[in-house]
mmCIF file of the N, C-alpha and C atoms, coordinates in Angstrom:
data_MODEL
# 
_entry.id   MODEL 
# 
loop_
_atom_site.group_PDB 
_atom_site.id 
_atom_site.type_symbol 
_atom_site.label_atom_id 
_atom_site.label_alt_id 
_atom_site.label_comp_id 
_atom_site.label_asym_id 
_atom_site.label_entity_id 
_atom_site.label_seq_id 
_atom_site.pdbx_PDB_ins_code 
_atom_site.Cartn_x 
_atom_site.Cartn_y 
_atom_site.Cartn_z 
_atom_site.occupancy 
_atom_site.B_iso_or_equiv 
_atom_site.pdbx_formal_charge 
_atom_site.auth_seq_id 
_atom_site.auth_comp_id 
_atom_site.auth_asym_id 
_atom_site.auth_atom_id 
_atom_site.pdbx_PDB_model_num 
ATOM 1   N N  . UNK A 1 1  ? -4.593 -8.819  8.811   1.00 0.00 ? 1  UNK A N  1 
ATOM 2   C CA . UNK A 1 1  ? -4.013 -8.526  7.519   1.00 0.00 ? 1  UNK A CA 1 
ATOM 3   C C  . UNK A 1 1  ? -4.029 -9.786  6.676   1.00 0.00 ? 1  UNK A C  1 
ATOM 4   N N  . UNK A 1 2  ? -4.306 -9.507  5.369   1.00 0.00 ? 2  UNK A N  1 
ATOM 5   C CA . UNK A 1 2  ? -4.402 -10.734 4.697   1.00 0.00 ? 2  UNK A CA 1 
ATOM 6   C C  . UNK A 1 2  ? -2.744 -10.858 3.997   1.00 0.00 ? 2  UNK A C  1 
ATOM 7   N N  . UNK A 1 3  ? -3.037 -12.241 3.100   1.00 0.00 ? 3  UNK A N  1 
ATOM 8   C CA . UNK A 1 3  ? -1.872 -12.244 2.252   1.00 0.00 ? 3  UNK A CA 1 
ATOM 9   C C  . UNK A 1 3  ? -1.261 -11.581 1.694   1.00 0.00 ? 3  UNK A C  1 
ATOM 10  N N  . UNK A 1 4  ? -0.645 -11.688 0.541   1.00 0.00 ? 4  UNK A N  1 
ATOM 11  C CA . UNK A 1 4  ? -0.093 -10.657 -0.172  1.00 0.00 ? 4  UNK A CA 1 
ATOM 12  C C  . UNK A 1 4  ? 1.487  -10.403 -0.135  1.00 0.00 ? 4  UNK A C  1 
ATOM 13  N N  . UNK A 1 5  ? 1.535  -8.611  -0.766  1.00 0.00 ? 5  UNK A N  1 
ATOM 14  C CA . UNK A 1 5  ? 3.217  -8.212  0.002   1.00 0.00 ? 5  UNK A CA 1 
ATOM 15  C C  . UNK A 1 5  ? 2.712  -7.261  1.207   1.00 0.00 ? 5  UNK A C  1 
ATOM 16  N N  . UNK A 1 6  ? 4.229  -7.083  1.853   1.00 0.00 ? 6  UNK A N  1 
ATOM 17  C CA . UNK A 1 6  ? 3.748  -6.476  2.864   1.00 0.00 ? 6  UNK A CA 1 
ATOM 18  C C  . UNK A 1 6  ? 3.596  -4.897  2.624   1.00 0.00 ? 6  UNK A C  1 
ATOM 19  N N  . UNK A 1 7  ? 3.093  -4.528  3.450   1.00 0.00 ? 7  UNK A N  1 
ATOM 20  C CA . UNK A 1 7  ? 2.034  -2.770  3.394   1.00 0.00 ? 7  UNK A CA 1 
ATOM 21  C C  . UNK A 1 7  ? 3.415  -2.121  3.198   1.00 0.00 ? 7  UNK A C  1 
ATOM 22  N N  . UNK A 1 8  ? 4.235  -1.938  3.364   1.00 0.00 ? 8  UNK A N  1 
ATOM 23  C CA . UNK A 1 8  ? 5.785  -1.489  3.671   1.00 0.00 ? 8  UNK A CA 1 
ATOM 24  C C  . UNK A 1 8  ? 6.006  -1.222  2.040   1.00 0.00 ? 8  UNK A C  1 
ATOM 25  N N  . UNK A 1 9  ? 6.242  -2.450  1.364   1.00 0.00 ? 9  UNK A N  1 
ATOM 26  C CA . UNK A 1 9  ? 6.502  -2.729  0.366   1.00 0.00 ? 9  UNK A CA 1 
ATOM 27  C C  . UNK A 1 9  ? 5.760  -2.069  -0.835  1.00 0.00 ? 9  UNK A C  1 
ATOM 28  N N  . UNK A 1 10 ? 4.569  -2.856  -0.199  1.00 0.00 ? 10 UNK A N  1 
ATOM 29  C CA . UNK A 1 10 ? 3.156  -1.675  -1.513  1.00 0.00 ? 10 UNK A CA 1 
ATOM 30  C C  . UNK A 1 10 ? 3.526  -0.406  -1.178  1.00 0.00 ? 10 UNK A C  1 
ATOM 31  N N  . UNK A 1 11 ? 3.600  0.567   0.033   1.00 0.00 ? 11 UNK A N  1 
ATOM 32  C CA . UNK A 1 11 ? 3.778  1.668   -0.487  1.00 0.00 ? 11 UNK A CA 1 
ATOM 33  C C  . UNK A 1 11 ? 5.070  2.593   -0.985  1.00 0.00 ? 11 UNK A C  1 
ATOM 34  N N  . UNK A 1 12 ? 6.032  1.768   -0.670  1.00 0.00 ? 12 UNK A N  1 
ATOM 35  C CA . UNK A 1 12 ? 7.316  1.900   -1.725  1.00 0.00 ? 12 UNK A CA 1 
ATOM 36  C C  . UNK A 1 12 ? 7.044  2.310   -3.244  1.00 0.00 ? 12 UNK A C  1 
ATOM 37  N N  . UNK A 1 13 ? 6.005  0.989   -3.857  1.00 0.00 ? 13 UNK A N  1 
ATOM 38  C CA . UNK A 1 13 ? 6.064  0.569   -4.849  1.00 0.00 ? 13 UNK A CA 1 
ATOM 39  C C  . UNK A 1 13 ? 4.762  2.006   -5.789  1.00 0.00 ? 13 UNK A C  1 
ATOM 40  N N  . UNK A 1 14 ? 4.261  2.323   -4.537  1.00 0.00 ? 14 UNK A N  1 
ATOM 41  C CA . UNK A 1 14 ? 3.144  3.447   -5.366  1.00 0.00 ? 14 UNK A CA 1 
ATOM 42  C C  . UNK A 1 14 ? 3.955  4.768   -4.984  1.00 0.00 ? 14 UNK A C  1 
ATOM 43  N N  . UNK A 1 15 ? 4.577  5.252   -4.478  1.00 0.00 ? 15 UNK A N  1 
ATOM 44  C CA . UNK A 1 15 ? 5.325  6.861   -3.972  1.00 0.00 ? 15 UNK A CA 1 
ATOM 45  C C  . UNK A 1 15 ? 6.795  6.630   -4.756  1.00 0.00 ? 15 UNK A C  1 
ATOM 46  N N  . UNK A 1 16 ? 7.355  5.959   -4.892  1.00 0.00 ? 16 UNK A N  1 
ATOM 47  C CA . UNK A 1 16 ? 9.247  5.583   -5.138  1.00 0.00 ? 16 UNK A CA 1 
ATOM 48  C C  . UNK A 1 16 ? 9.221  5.347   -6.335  1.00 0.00 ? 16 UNK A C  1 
ATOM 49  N N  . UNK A 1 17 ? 8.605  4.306   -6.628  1.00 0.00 ? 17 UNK A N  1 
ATOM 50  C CA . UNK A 1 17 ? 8.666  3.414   -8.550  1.00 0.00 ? 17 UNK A CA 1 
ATOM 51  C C  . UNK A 1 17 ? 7.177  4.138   -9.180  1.00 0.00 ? 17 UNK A C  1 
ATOM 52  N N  . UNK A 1 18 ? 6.426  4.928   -8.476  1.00 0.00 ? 18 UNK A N  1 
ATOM 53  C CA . UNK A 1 18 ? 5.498  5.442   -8.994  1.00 0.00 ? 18 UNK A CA 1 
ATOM 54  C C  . UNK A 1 18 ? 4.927  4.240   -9.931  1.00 0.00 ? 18 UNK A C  1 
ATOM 55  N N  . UNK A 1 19 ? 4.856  3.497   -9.534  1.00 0.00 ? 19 UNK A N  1 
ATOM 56  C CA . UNK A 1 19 ? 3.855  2.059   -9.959  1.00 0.00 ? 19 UNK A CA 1 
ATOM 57  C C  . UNK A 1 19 ? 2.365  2.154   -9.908  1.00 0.00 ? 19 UNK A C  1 
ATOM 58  N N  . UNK A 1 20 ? 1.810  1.529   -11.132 1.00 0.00 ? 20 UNK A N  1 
ATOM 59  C CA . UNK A 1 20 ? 0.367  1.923   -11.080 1.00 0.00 ? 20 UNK A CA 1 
ATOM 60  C C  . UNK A 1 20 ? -0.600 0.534   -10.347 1.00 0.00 ? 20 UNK A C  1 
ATOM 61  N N  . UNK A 1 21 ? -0.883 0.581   -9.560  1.00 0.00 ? 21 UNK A N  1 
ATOM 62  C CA . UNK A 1 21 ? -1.822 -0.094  -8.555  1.00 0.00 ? 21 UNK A CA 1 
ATOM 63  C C  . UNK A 1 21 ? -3.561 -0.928  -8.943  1.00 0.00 ? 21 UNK A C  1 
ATOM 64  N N  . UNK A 1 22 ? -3.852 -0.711  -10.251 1.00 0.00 ? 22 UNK A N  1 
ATOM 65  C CA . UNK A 1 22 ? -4.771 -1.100  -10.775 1.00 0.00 ? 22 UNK A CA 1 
ATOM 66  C C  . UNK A 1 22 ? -4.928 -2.556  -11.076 1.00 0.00 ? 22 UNK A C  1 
ATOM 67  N N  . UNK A 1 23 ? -3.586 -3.695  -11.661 1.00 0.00 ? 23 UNK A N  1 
ATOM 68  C CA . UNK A 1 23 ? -4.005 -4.537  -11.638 1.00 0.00 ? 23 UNK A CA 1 
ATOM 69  C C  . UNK A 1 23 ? -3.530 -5.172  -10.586 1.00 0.00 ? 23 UNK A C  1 
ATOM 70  N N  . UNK A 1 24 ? -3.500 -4.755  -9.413  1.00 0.00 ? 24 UNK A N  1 
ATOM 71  C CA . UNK A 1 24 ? -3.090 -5.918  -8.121  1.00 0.00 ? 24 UNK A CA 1 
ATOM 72  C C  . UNK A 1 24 ? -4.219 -6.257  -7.812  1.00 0.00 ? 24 UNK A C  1 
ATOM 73  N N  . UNK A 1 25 ? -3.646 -7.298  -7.329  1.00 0.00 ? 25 UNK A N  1 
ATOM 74  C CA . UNK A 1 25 ? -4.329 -8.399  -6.818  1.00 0.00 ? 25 UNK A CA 1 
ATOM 75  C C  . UNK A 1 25 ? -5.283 -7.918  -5.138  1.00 0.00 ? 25 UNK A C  1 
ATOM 76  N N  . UNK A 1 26 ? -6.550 -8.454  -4.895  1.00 0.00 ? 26 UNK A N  1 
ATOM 77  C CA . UNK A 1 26 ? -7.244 -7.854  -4.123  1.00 0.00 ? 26 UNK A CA 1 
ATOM 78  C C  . UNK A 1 26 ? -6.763 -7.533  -2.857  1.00 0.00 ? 26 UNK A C  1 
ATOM 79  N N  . UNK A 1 27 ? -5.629 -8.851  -2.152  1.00 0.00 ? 27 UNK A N  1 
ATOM 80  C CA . UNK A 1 27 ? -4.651 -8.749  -1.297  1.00 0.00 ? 27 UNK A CA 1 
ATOM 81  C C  . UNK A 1 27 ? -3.726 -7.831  -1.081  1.00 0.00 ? 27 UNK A C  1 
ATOM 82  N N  . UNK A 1 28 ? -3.116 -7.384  -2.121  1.00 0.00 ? 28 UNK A N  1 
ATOM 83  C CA . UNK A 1 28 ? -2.294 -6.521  -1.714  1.00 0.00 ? 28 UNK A CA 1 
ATOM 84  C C  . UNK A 1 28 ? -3.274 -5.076  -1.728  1.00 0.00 ? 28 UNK A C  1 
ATOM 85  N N  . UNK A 1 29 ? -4.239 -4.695  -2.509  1.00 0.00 ? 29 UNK A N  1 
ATOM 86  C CA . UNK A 1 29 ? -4.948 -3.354  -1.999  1.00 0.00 ? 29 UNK A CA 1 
ATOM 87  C C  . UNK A 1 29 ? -5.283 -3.782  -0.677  1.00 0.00 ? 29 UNK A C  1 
ATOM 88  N N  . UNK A 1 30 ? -5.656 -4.216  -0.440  1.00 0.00 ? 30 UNK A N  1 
ATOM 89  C CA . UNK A 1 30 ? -6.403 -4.316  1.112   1.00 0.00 ? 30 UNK A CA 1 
ATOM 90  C C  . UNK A 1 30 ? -4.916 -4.244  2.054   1.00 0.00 ? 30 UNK A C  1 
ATOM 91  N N  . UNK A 1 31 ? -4.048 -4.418  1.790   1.00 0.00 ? 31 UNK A N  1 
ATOM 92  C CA . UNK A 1 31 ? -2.380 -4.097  1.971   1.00 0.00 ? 31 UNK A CA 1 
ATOM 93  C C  . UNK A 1 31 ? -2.243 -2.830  2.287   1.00 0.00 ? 31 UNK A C  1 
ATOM 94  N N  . UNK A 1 32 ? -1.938 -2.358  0.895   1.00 0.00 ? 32 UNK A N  1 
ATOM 95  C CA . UNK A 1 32 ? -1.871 -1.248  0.605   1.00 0.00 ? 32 UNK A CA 1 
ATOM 96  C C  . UNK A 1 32 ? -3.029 0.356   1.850   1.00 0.00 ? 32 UNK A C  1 
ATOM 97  N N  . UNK A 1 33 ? -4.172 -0.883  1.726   1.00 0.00 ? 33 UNK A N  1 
ATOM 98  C CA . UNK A 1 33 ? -5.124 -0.016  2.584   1.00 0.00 ? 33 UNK A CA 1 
ATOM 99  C C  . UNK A 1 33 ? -4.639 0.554   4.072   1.00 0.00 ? 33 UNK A C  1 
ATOM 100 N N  . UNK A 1 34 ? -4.333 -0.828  4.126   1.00 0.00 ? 34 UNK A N  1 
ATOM 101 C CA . UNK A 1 34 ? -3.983 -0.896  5.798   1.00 0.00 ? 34 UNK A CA 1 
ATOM 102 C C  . UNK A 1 34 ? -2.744 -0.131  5.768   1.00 0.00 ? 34 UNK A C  1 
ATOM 103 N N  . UNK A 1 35 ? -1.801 0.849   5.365   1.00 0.00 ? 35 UNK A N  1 
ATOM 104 C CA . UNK A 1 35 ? -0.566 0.695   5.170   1.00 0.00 ? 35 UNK A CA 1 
ATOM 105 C C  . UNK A 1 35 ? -0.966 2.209   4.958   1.00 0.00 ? 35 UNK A C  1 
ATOM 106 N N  . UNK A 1 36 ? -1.610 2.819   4.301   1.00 0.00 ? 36 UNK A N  1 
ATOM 107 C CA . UNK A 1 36 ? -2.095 4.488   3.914   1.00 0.00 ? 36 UNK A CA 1 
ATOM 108 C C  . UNK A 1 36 ? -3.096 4.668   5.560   1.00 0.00 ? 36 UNK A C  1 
ATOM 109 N N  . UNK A 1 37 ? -4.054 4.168   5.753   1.00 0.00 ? 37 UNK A N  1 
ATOM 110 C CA . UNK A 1 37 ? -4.591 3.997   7.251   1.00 0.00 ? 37 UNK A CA 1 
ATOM 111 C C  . UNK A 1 37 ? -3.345 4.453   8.311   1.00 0.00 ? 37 UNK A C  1 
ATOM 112 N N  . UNK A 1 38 ? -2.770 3.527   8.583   1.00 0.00 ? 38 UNK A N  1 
ATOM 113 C CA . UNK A 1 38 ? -1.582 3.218   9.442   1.00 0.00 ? 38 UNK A CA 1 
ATOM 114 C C  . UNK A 1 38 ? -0.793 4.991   9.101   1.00 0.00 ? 38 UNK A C  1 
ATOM 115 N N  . UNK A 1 39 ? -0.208 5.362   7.989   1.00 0.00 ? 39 UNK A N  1 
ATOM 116 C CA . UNK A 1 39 ? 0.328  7.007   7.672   1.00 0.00 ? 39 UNK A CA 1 
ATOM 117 C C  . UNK A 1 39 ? -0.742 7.880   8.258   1.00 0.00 ? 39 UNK A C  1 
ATOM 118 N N  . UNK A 1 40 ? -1.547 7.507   7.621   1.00 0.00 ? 40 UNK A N  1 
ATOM 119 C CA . UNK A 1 40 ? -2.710 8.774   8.153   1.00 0.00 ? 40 UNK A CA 1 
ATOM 120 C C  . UNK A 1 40 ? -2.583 8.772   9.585   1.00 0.00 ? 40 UNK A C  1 
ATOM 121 N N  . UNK A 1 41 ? -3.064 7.775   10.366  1.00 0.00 ? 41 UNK A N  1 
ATOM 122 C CA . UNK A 1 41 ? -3.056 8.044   12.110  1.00 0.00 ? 41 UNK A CA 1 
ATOM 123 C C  . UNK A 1 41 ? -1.470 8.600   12.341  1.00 0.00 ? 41 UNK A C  1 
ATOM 124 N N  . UNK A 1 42 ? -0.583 8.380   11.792  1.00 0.00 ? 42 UNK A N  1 
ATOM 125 C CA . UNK A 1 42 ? 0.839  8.609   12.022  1.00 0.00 ? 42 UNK A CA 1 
ATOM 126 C C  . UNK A 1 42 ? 1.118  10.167  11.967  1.00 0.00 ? 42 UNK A C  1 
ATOM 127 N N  . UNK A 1 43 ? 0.409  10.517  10.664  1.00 0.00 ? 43 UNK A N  1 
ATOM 128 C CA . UNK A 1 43 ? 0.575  11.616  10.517  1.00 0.00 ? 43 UNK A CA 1 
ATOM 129 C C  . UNK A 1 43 ? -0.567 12.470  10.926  1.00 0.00 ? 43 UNK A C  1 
ATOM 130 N N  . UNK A 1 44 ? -1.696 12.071  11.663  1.00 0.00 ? 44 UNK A N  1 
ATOM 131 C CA . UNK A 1 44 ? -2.567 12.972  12.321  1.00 0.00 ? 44 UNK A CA 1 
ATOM 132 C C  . UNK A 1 44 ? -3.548 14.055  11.208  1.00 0.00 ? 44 UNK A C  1 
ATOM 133 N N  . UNK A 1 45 ? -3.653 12.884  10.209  1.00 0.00 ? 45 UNK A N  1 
ATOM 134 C CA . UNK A 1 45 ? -4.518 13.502  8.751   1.00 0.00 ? 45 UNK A CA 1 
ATOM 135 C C  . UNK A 1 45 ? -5.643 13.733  9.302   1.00 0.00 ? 45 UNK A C  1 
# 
């Protein structure tokens, strides 16, 4: 996992505050990635 905030956090920030995700920074998508990945196996998508 790279820098950034943590995956936890990013997806708070896109489902809860309905925050738009376009100008982050490359770190936190790749965050964010790992973090929707991680739900999906969880939830057996």
């Amino acid at each position: 996992m790279s820098g950034g905030k943590r995956p936890t956090l990013l997806i708070y920030r896109i489902v809860c505050t309905d925050q738009d995700a376009m100008h982050w920074c490359e770190e936190d998508i790749g965050n964010l990635r790992v973090a929707l990945n991680a739900l999906v196996r969880l939830f057996l998508m």
